[in-house]
mmCIF file of C-alpha atoms and ligand atoms in Angstrom:
data_model
loop_
_atom_site.group_PDB
_atom_site.id
_atom_site.type_symbol
_atom_site.label_atom_id
_atom_site.label_comp_id
_atom_site.label_asym_id
_atom_site.label_seq_id
_atom_site.Cartn_x
_atom_site.Cartn_y
_atom_site.Cartn_z
ATOM 1 C CA UNK A 290 16.633 17.407 -10.665
ATOM 2 C CA UNK A 291 14.407 15.399 -12.437
ATOM 3 C CA UNK A 292 10.227 16.142 -10.997
ATOM 4 C CA UNK A 293 7.717 13.706 -11.246
ATOM 5 C CA UNK A 294 6.358 15.539 -14.271
ATOM 6 C CA UNK A 295 9.772 15.737 -15.990
ATOM 7 C CA UNK A 296 10.449 11.595 -15.427
ATOM 8 C CA UNK A 297 6.773 10.784 -16.851
ATOM 9 C CA UNK A 298 7.317 12.876 -19.696
ATOM 10 C CA UNK A 299 11.182 11.421 -20.075
ATOM 11 C CA UNK A 300 9.602 7.614 -19.943
ATOM 12 C CA UNK A 301 6.813 8.569 -22.407
ATOM 13 C CA UNK A 302 4.190 7.585 -19.643
ATOM 14 C CA UNK A 303 0.841 8.246 -21.968
ATOM 15 C CA UNK A 304 -0.140 11.685 -21.218
ATOM 16 C CA UNK A 305 -3.685 10.877 -19.603
ATOM 17 C CA UNK A 306 -2.054 8.650 -17.088
ATOM 18 C CA UNK A 307 0.660 11.425 -16.719
ATOM 19 C CA UNK A 308 -2.261 13.763 -15.498
ATOM 20 C CA UNK A 309 -3.674 11.364 -13.393
ATOM 21 C CA UNK A 310 -0.567 10.487 -11.555
ATOM 22 C CA UNK A 311 0.059 14.690 -11.150
ATOM 23 C CA UNK A 312 -3.344 14.996 -9.759
ATOM 24 C CA UNK A 313 -2.600 12.207 -7.227
ATOM 25 C CA UNK A 314 0.854 13.637 -6.149
ATOM 26 C CA UNK A 315 -1.041 16.748 -5.595
ATOM 27 C CA UNK A 316 -3.370 15.153 -2.863
ATOM 28 C CA UNK A 317 -0.406 13.802 -0.860
ATOM 29 C CA UNK A 318 1.595 17.078 -0.851
ATOM 30 C CA UNK A 319 -1.402 18.532 0.844
ATOM 31 C CA UNK A 320 -1.954 16.073 3.380
ATOM 32 C CA UNK A 321 1.461 16.087 4.094
ATOM 33 C CA UNK A 322 0.969 19.663 4.927
ATOM 34 C CA UNK A 323 -1.391 18.621 7.436
ATOM 35 C CA UNK A 324 0.462 16.223 8.863
ATOM 36 C CA UNK A 325 3.528 18.401 9.573
ATOM 37 C CA UNK A 326 0.653 20.785 11.366
ATOM 38 C CA UNK A 327 -0.508 17.661 13.693
ATOM 39 C CA UNK A 328 -2.485 19.183 16.810
ATOM 40 C CA UNK A 329 -1.986 22.564 15.522
ATOM 41 C CA UNK A 330 -4.230 21.746 12.273
ATOM 42 C CA UNK A 331 -6.589 20.107 14.500
ATOM 43 C CA UNK A 332 -5.966 16.808 12.642
ATOM 44 C CA UNK A 333 -5.582 14.470 15.700
ATOM 45 C CA UNK A 334 -7.714 12.242 17.394
ATOM 46 C CA UNK A 335 -11.210 10.633 16.579
ATOM 47 C CA UNK A 336 -14.454 11.240 15.213
ATOM 48 C CA UNK A 337 -17.760 9.144 16.785
ATOM 49 C CA UNK A 338 -18.601 7.379 13.443
ATOM 50 C CA UNK A 339 -17.262 4.186 12.160
ATOM 51 C CA UNK A 340 -16.296 3.250 8.676
ATOM 52 C CA UNK A 341 -17.285 -0.062 6.817
ATOM 53 C CA UNK A 342 -14.894 -1.857 8.103
ATOM 54 C CA UNK A 343 -16.204 -1.116 11.632
ATOM 55 C CA UNK A 344 -13.390 0.518 12.762
ATOM 56 C CA UNK A 345 -13.546 4.188 14.417
ATOM 57 C CA UNK A 346 -12.275 6.730 11.838
ATOM 58 C CA UNK A 347 -9.677 9.014 12.889
ATOM 59 C CA UNK A 348 -10.226 12.860 12.299
ATOM 60 C CA UNK A 349 -7.276 12.422 9.428
ATOM 61 C CA UNK A 350 -8.865 9.368 8.310
ATOM 62 C CA UNK A 351 -11.843 11.775 7.244
ATOM 63 C CA UNK A 352 -10.048 14.728 6.176
ATOM 64 C CA UNK A 353 -7.497 12.835 4.212
ATOM 65 C CA UNK A 354 -10.647 11.041 2.401
ATOM 66 C CA UNK A 355 -12.807 14.227 1.791
ATOM 67 C CA UNK A 356 -9.753 16.222 0.220
ATOM 68 C CA UNK A 357 -8.789 13.269 -1.833
ATOM 69 C CA UNK A 358 -12.440 13.042 -3.350
ATOM 70 C CA UNK A 359 -12.741 16.577 -3.993
ATOM 71 C CA UNK A 360 -9.529 16.755 -6.087
ATOM 72 C CA UNK A 361 -10.502 13.549 -8.065
ATOM 73 C CA UNK A 362 -14.238 14.918 -8.316
ATOM 74 C CA UNK A 363 -12.484 18.103 -9.872
ATOM 75 C CA UNK A 364 -10.240 15.713 -12.603
ATOM 76 C CA UNK A 365 -12.288 14.874 -16.057
ATOM 77 C CA UNK A 366 -9.809 11.682 -16.163
ATOM 78 C CA UNK A 367 -11.325 9.656 -13.034
ATOM 79 C CA UNK A 368 -14.815 7.643 -13.659
ATOM 80 C CA UNK A 369 -15.125 6.061 -10.036
ATOM 81 C CA UNK A 370 -13.411 5.938 -7.101
ATOM 82 C CA UNK A 371 -12.986 3.459 -4.219
ATOM 83 C CA UNK A 372 -11.678 3.980 -0.600
ATOM 84 C CA UNK A 373 -11.365 2.326 2.655
ATOM 85 C CA UNK A 374 -13.447 5.568 4.342
ATOM 86 C CA UNK A 375 -16.456 4.517 1.635
ATOM 87 C CA UNK A 376 -18.921 1.817 1.818
ATOM 88 C CA UNK A 377 -19.480 2.023 -1.842
ATOM 89 C CA UNK A 378 -17.855 3.056 -5.249
ATOM 90 C CA UNK A 379 -18.607 6.364 -5.821
ATOM 91 C CA UNK A 380 -19.431 7.230 -9.621
ATOM 92 C CA UNK A 381 -17.442 10.436 -11.027
ATOM 93 C CA UNK A 382 -17.421 11.160 -14.581
ATOM 94 C CA UNK A 383 -18.603 9.202 -17.531
ATOM 95 C CA UNK A 384 -15.616 9.499 -20.017
ATOM 96 C CA UNK A 385 -13.334 9.154 -17.580
ATOM 97 C CA UNK A 386 -10.390 6.723 -18.172
ATOM 98 C CA UNK A 387 -9.672 5.479 -14.689
ATOM 99 C CA UNK A 388 -10.640 3.984 -11.520
ATOM 100 C CA UNK A 389 -8.945 4.977 -8.902
ATOM 101 C CA UNK A 390 -8.852 2.769 -5.719
ATOM 102 C CA UNK A 391 -7.169 3.874 -2.271
ATOM 103 C CA UNK A 392 -6.340 4.210 1.093
ATOM 104 C CA UNK A 393 -6.691 7.248 2.379
ATOM 105 C CA UNK A 394 -4.437 7.157 5.457
ATOM 106 C CA UNK A 395 -2.862 4.034 6.535
ATOM 107 C CA UNK A 396 -1.190 3.680 9.524
ATOM 108 C CA UNK A 397 -4.041 5.464 11.472
ATOM 109 C CA UNK A 398 -2.755 3.805 14.906
ATOM 110 C CA UNK A 399 0.222 6.151 13.830
ATOM 111 C CA UNK A 400 -1.623 9.614 13.786
ATOM 112 C CA UNK A 401 -1.856 10.289 17.671
ATOM 113 C CA UNK A 402 1.481 8.926 18.763
ATOM 114 C CA UNK A 403 3.360 10.948 15.729
ATOM 115 C CA UNK A 404 4.638 7.823 14.197
ATOM 116 C CA UNK A 405 4.556 7.555 10.388
ATOM 117 C CA UNK A 406 1.648 7.212 8.303
ATOM 118 C CA UNK A 407 0.806 7.746 4.560
ATOM 119 C CA UNK A 408 -1.675 6.903 1.436
ATOM 120 C CA UNK A 409 -1.645 4.304 -1.062
ATOM 121 C CA UNK A 410 -3.249 4.312 -4.779
ATOM 122 C CA UNK A 411 -3.692 1.844 -7.556
ATOM 123 C CA UNK A 412 -4.895 3.151 -10.911
ATOM 124 C CA UNK A 413 -7.013 0.759 -13.154
ATOM 125 C CA UNK A 414 -8.069 1.143 -16.629
ATOM 126 C CA UNK A 415 -11.848 1.885 -17.196
ATOM 127 C CA UNK A 416 -14.268 0.360 -19.728
ATOM 128 C CA UNK A 417 -16.756 2.217 -21.229
ATOM 129 C CA UNK A 418 -20.770 2.096 -19.942
ATOM 130 C CA UNK A 419 -21.873 2.568 -16.591
ATOM 131 C CA UNK A 420 -19.817 1.968 -13.616
ATOM 132 C CA UNK A 421 -20.552 -0.295 -10.686
ATOM 133 C CA UNK A 422 -18.357 -2.096 -8.288
ATOM 134 C CA UNK A 423 -18.191 -4.574 -11.061
ATOM 135 C CA UNK A 424 -15.940 -2.338 -13.098
ATOM 136 C CA UNK A 425 -13.268 -2.656 -10.189
ATOM 137 C CA UNK A 426 -13.173 -6.615 -10.163
ATOM 138 C CA UNK A 427 -10.375 -6.684 -11.736
ATOM 139 C CA UNK A 428 -6.929 -8.508 -10.739
ATOM 140 C CA UNK A 429 -3.886 -6.455 -9.865
ATOM 141 C CA UNK A 430 -1.770 -7.360 -12.968
ATOM 142 C CA UNK A 431 -3.877 -5.065 -14.629
ATOM 143 C CA UNK A 432 -3.156 -2.112 -12.850
ATOM 144 C CA UNK A 433 -1.774 0.703 -14.831
ATOM 145 C CA UNK A 434 0.153 2.288 -11.787
ATOM 146 C CA UNK A 435 0.407 1.844 -8.171
ATOM 147 C CA UNK A 436 1.808 4.409 -5.665
ATOM 148 C CA UNK A 437 2.251 5.150 -1.878
ATOM 149 C CA UNK A 438 3.056 8.221 -0.122
ATOM 150 C CA UNK A 439 5.193 8.210 3.349
ATOM 151 C CA UNK A 440 4.314 11.389 5.232
ATOM 152 C CA UNK A 441 7.690 10.966 7.984
ATOM 153 C CA UNK A 442 10.679 13.348 8.678
ATOM 154 C CA UNK A 443 10.954 13.659 4.795
ATOM 155 C CA UNK A 444 7.918 12.739 2.829
ATOM 156 C CA UNK A 445 8.552 10.117 -0.162
ATOM 157 C CA UNK A 446 6.209 8.195 -2.644
ATOM 158 C CA UNK A 447 7.429 4.774 -4.536
ATOM 159 C CA UNK A 448 5.561 4.812 -7.892
ATOM 160 C CA UNK A 449 5.366 2.206 -10.695
ATOM 161 C CA UNK A 450 3.809 2.072 -14.214
ATOM 162 C CA UNK A 451 5.171 -1.097 -15.148
ATOM 163 C CA UNK A 452 8.606 0.688 -16.085
ATOM 164 C CA UNK A 453 10.449 -0.498 -12.477
ATOM 165 C CA UNK A 454 9.932 1.517 -9.375
ATOM 166 C CA UNK A 455 10.761 5.263 -9.007
ATOM 167 C CA UNK A 456 11.667 6.652 -5.694
ATOM 168 C CA UNK A 457 10.491 10.657 -5.093
ATOM 169 C CA UNK A 458 11.328 12.865 -1.874
ATOM 170 C CA UNK A 459 8.971 16.071 -1.820
ATOM 171 C CA UNK A 460 11.176 18.960 -1.906
ATOM 172 C CA UNK A 461 9.940 21.397 0.456
ATOM 173 C CA UNK A 462 10.560 24.366 -0.981
ATOM 174 C CA UNK A 463 9.311 24.061 -4.312
ATOM 175 C CA UNK A 464 6.097 21.094 -3.726
ATOM 176 C CA UNK A 465 7.866 19.503 -6.112
ATOM 177 C CA UNK A 466 8.023 15.080 -5.853
ATOM 178 C CA UNK A 467 11.805 15.124 -6.926
ATOM 179 C CA UNK A 468 13.470 12.042 -8.125
ATOM 180 C CA UNK A 469 15.913 10.075 -6.100
ATOM 181 C CA UNK A 470 15.842 6.590 -6.810
ATOM 182 C CA UNK A 471 14.992 5.850 -11.029
ATOM 183 C CA UNK A 472 15.639 2.263 -10.082
ATOM 184 C CA UNK A 473 14.066 0.841 -6.849
ATOM 185 C CA UNK A 474 15.376 -2.715 -6.641
ATOM 186 C CA UNK A 475 14.896 -4.921 -3.017
ATOM 187 C CA UNK A 476 17.890 -6.914 -1.990
ATOM 188 C CA UNK A 477 16.969 -10.467 -2.536
ATOM 189 C CA UNK A 478 18.074 -12.194 0.484
ATOM 190 C CA UNK A 479 17.476 -10.466 3.803
ATOM 191 C CA UNK A 480 18.256 -10.876 7.525
ATOM 192 C CA UNK A 481 14.959 -8.509 8.969
ATOM 193 C CA UNK A 482 11.593 -9.593 9.041
ATOM 194 C CA UNK A 483 8.547 -7.638 10.039
ATOM 195 C CA UNK A 484 5.078 -9.359 11.290
ATOM 196 C CA UNK A 485 2.981 -8.603 14.351
ATOM 197 C CA UNK A 486 4.205 -11.268 17.244
ATOM 198 C CA UNK A 487 1.227 -10.633 19.272
ATOM 199 C CA UNK A 488 -0.660 -12.700 17.020
ATOM 200 C CA UNK A 489 1.346 -15.541 16.799
ATOM 201 C CA UNK A 490 -0.914 -17.758 18.818
ATOM 202 C CA UNK A 491 -3.547 -17.059 16.049
ATOM 203 C CA UNK A 492 -1.505 -17.994 12.717
ATOM 204 C CA UNK A 493 -1.274 -21.092 11.082
ATOM 205 C CA UNK A 494 1.362 -23.797 11.333
ATOM 206 C CA UNK A 495 2.909 -22.824 8.369
ATOM 207 C CA UNK A 496 3.678 -19.248 9.659
ATOM 208 C CA UNK A 497 4.339 -20.361 13.055
ATOM 209 C CA UNK A 498 7.240 -23.129 11.540
ATOM 210 C CA UNK A 499 8.405 -20.182 8.983
ATOM 211 C CA UNK A 500 8.845 -17.377 11.926
ATOM 212 C CA UNK A 501 9.809 -20.123 14.612
ATOM 213 C CA UNK A 502 12.760 -21.000 12.094
ATOM 214 C CA UNK A 503 13.507 -16.734 12.011
ATOM 215 C CA UNK A 504 13.624 -17.028 16.246
ATOM 216 C CA UNK A 505 16.432 -19.639 15.948
ATOM 217 C CA UNK A 506 18.832 -17.481 14.280
ATOM 218 C CA UNK A 507 22.396 -19.385 14.163
ATOM 219 C CA UNK A 508 21.581 -22.465 16.337
ATOM 220 C CA UNK A 509 18.997 -23.276 13.795
ATOM 221 C CA UNK A 510 18.231 -24.544 10.113
ATOM 222 C CA UNK A 511 18.739 -20.649 8.613
ATOM 223 C CA UNK A 512 22.023 -20.322 10.299
ATOM 224 C CA UNK A 513 22.149 -16.881 10.588
ATOM 225 C CA UNK A 514 19.948 -14.431 13.138
ATOM 226 C CA UNK A 515 17.556 -12.342 11.724
ATOM 227 C CA UNK A 516 15.747 -9.465 13.271
ATOM 228 C CA UNK A 517 12.464 -7.913 13.745
ATOM 229 C CA UNK A 518 11.160 -4.869 12.738
ATOM 230 C CA UNK A 519 7.431 -3.254 12.895
ATOM 231 C CA UNK A 520 5.905 0.315 12.310
ATOM 232 C CA UNK A 521 2.070 -0.581 12.404
ATOM 233 C CA UNK A 522 1.711 1.230 9.097
ATOM 234 C CA UNK A 523 1.585 -0.855 6.450
ATOM 235 C CA UNK A 524 3.591 2.090 3.836
ATOM 236 C CA UNK A 525 6.079 2.692 6.318
ATOM 237 C CA UNK A 526 7.123 -1.457 6.310
ATOM 238 C CA UNK A 527 7.027 -2.110 2.896
ATOM 239 C CA UNK A 528 9.124 1.501 2.458
ATOM 240 C CA UNK A 529 11.800 -0.188 4.580
ATOM 241 C CA UNK A 530 11.905 -3.402 2.585
ATOM 242 C CA UNK A 531 12.225 -0.583 -1.261
ATOM 243 C CA UNK A 532 15.011 0.816 0.576
ATOM 244 C CA UNK A 533 16.680 -2.154 2.589
ATOM 245 C CA UNK A 534 15.248 -5.419 1.501
ATOM 246 C CA UNK A 535 13.120 -7.603 4.267
ATOM 247 C CA UNK A 536 10.329 -9.450 4.343
ATOM 248 C CA UNK A 537 7.002 -7.947 5.710
ATOM 249 C CA UNK A 538 4.235 -10.103 6.477
ATOM 250 C CA UNK A 539 0.121 -10.138 7.928
ATOM 251 C CA UNK A 540 -0.770 -13.599 7.543
ATOM 252 C CA UNK A 541 -4.143 -15.189 7.798
ATOM 253 C CA UNK A 542 -5.090 -15.887 11.685
ATOM 254 C CA UNK A 543 -7.937 -17.407 13.783
ATOM 255 C CA UNK A 544 -8.293 -13.854 16.426
ATOM 256 C CA UNK A 545 -11.695 -12.981 15.252
ATOM 257 C CA UNK A 546 -12.961 -16.126 13.042
ATOM 258 C CA UNK A 547 -14.971 -13.599 10.951
ATOM 259 C CA UNK A 548 -12.203 -11.168 10.321
ATOM 260 C CA UNK A 549 -9.864 -14.055 9.115
ATOM 261 C CA UNK A 550 -7.092 -11.789 7.068
ATOM 262 C CA UNK A 551 -6.567 -8.020 7.962
ATOM 263 C CA UNK A 552 -5.378 -6.016 5.234
ATOM 264 C CA UNK A 553 -7.341 -5.159 2.338
ATOM 265 C CA UNK A 554 -6.589 -6.363 -1.757
ATOM 266 C CA UNK A 555 -7.669 -3.378 -3.407
ATOM 267 C CA UNK A 556 -6.224 -0.837 -1.747
ATOM 268 C CA UNK A 557 -3.515 -1.820 -0.177
ATOM 269 C CA UNK A 558 -2.324 -5.617 -1.133
ATOM 270 C CA UNK A 559 -2.455 -4.801 -5.115
ATOM 271 C CA UNK A 560 -0.685 -1.644 -5.269
ATOM 272 C CA UNK A 561 2.154 -3.176 -2.537
ATOM 273 C CA UNK A 562 2.190 -6.000 -4.899
ATOM 274 C CA UNK A 563 2.742 -4.130 -8.237
ATOM 275 C CA UNK A 564 5.753 -1.815 -6.667
ATOM 276 C CA UNK A 565 7.402 -4.670 -4.707
ATOM 277 C CA UNK A 566 7.494 -7.138 -8.315
ATOM 278 C CA UNK A 567 8.588 -3.967 -10.504
ATOM 279 C CA UNK A 568 11.323 -3.622 -7.525
ATOM 280 C CA UNK A 569 12.368 -7.453 -8.113
ATOM 281 C CA UNK A 570 10.659 -8.843 -4.844
ATOM 282 C CA UNK A 571 7.412 -11.141 -4.586
ATOM 283 C CA UNK A 572 4.093 -11.056 -2.820
ATOM 284 C CA UNK A 573 2.111 -13.801 -2.162
ATOM 285 C CA UNK A 574 -0.997 -14.705 -0.268
ATOM 286 C CA UNK A 575 1.329 -17.793 0.655
ATOM 287 C CA UNK A 576 -0.824 -19.860 -1.453
ATOM 288 C CA UNK A 577 -1.417 -17.533 -4.439
ATOM 289 C CA UNK A 578 0.559 -14.367 -6.373
ATOM 290 C CA UNK A 579 -1.545 -11.505 -4.746
ATOM 291 C CA UNK A 580 -1.570 -9.603 -8.334
ATOM 292 C CA UNK A 581 -3.419 -12.739 -9.639
ATOM 293 C CA UNK A 582 -6.483 -12.660 -7.069
ATOM 294 C CA UNK A 583 -9.807 -12.206 -9.172
ATOM 295 C CA UNK A 584 -11.628 -9.813 -6.653
ATOM 296 C CA UNK A 585 -14.939 -9.823 -5.412
ATOM 297 C CA UNK A 586 -15.558 -7.339 -3.445
ATOM 298 C CA UNK A 587 -13.985 -3.542 -2.908
ATOM 299 C CA UNK A 588 -13.065 -3.809 0.553
ATOM 300 C CA UNK A 589 -12.086 -7.707 0.674
ATOM 301 C CA UNK A 590 -9.109 -8.817 2.850
ATOM 302 C CA UNK A 591 -6.368 -10.989 1.847
ATOM 303 C CA UNK A 592 -3.297 -12.703 3.412
ATOM 304 C CA UNK A 593 0.195 -10.639 2.165
ATOM 305 C CA UNK A 594 3.376 -12.180 2.271
ATOM 306 C CA UNK A 595 6.117 -9.792 0.558
ATOM 307 C CA UNK A 596 9.376 -8.898 0.134
ATOM 308 C CA UNK A 597 12.978 -10.086 -0.887
ATOM 309 C CA UNK A 598 12.475 -12.525 -3.551
ATOM 310 C CA UNK A 599 14.785 -15.614 -1.827
ATOM 311 C CA UNK A 600 13.138 -14.809 1.749
ATOM 312 C CA UNK A 601 9.564 -14.817 0.191
ATOM 313 C CA UNK A 602 10.703 -18.605 -1.222
ATOM 314 C CA UNK A 603 11.520 -19.279 1.916
ATOM 315 C CA UNK A 604 8.556 -18.233 3.890
ATOM 316 C CA UNK A 605 6.127 -19.879 0.929
ATOM 317 C CA UNK A 606 8.325 -23.632 1.579
ATOM 318 C CA UNK A 607 6.211 -24.123 4.559
ATOM 319 C CA UNK A 608 2.900 -22.962 2.537
ATOM 320 C CA UNK A 609 2.949 -26.059 0.744
HETATM 321 O O1 FBP B 960 -2.762 -3.203 14.505
HETATM 322 P P1 FBP B 960 -1.523 -3.827 14.165
HETATM 323 O O2 FBP B 960 -2.152 -5.270 13.885
HETATM 324 O O3 FBP B 960 -0.196 -3.706 14.527
HETATM 325 O O4 FBP B 960 -2.328 -3.633 12.073
HETATM 326 C C1 FBP B 960 -1.439 -2.640 11.486
HETATM 327 C C2 FBP B 960 -1.859 -2.680 10.320
HETATM 328 O O5 FBP B 960 -3.378 -2.460 9.896
HETATM 329 C C3 FBP B 960 -3.319 -0.830 9.580
HETATM 330 O O6 FBP B 960 -2.804 0.116 10.164
HETATM 331 C C4 FBP B 960 -4.465 -0.883 8.591
HETATM 332 O O7 FBP B 960 -5.033 -0.187 7.673
HETATM 333 P P2 FBP B 960 -5.399 1.548 7.874
HETATM 334 O O8 FBP B 960 -4.840 1.958 8.983
HETATM 335 O O9 FBP B 960 -5.383 2.289 6.863
HETATM 336 O O10 FBP B 960 -6.675 0.937 8.236
HETATM 337 C C5 FBP B 960 -1.949 -1.371 8.574
HETATM 338 O O11 FBP B 960 -0.949 0.092 7.695
HETATM 339 C C6 FBP B 960 -0.990 -2.068 9.081
HETATM 340 O O12 FBP B 960 0.584 -2.693 8.568
HETATM 341 MG MG1 MG B 961 -4.250 0.731 5.598
HETATM 342 MG MG1 MG B 962 -6.355 3.864 6.084
#
């Protein structure tokens, strides 16, 4: 059994990044135990407070955020962090090498129904000098590593440092992440799509046309039937895509003109795009490669279309 530590050593991941990734895995091991405790661990339910996104924070959003902040504060390699649950960048160690962006708990609406939730991390290089939000404004292609941990029947982790995508399962006896797939490959073709259909009337004509084509199935131009899935947790939907292919989309919509996009670039779209691209898939906004976007603020939102290469290409054809 090859553990995370063994694999990072055998793939010559540079020692400081190696240490940093072990710290991130540690965070997930503890959150996984809390999630498993559910009501008995007192982690269910909402708080009174709202985050910078204007969303009511769940207890576990705050607990996971505080746990990760504590662990990163104790890791001298961290120069600064940015979190979905923090209004601003949090400076840490001046001599730190890495900038960590994270979604402490993805799929918050699933917590109280005992459904899939996860954590998402993105690791960027830090420059010399005083740290500020500007230091984080780097395109996703600058990422040194990205990973998600999915807390489901088993706790699993997908990780990339740019040498392909590796999949691990948390061994409940040793609390070690053990390698289960050394080379994740997203099938090029698929007959499975994931999108929140309840937003259909608010989508742009491009996405309306594409989804309409899928729904016509065999009788339509695609000549095959498509099945639909929606886990309402990006980590869960992307894990399915990495496991058996598919297309996942959260497009722009006009439901709330002040918020034309849902998912956050720095700690949702970029790390997932890195993992999908390193598995042979594609990740786009519909008009540009997600990892080529020059960010302009830490909580920026973007449209996301990712997954099986040929299927994403089909969707992009509708976007002109
Ligand atoms: O409520 P909807 O429209 O189904 O949106 C679900 C999407 O929102 C998210 O839950 C947003 O992430 P958070 O739970 O971290 O805020 C995504 O994981 C998921 O893909
Ligand atoms: Mg999220
Ligand atoms: Mg979240």
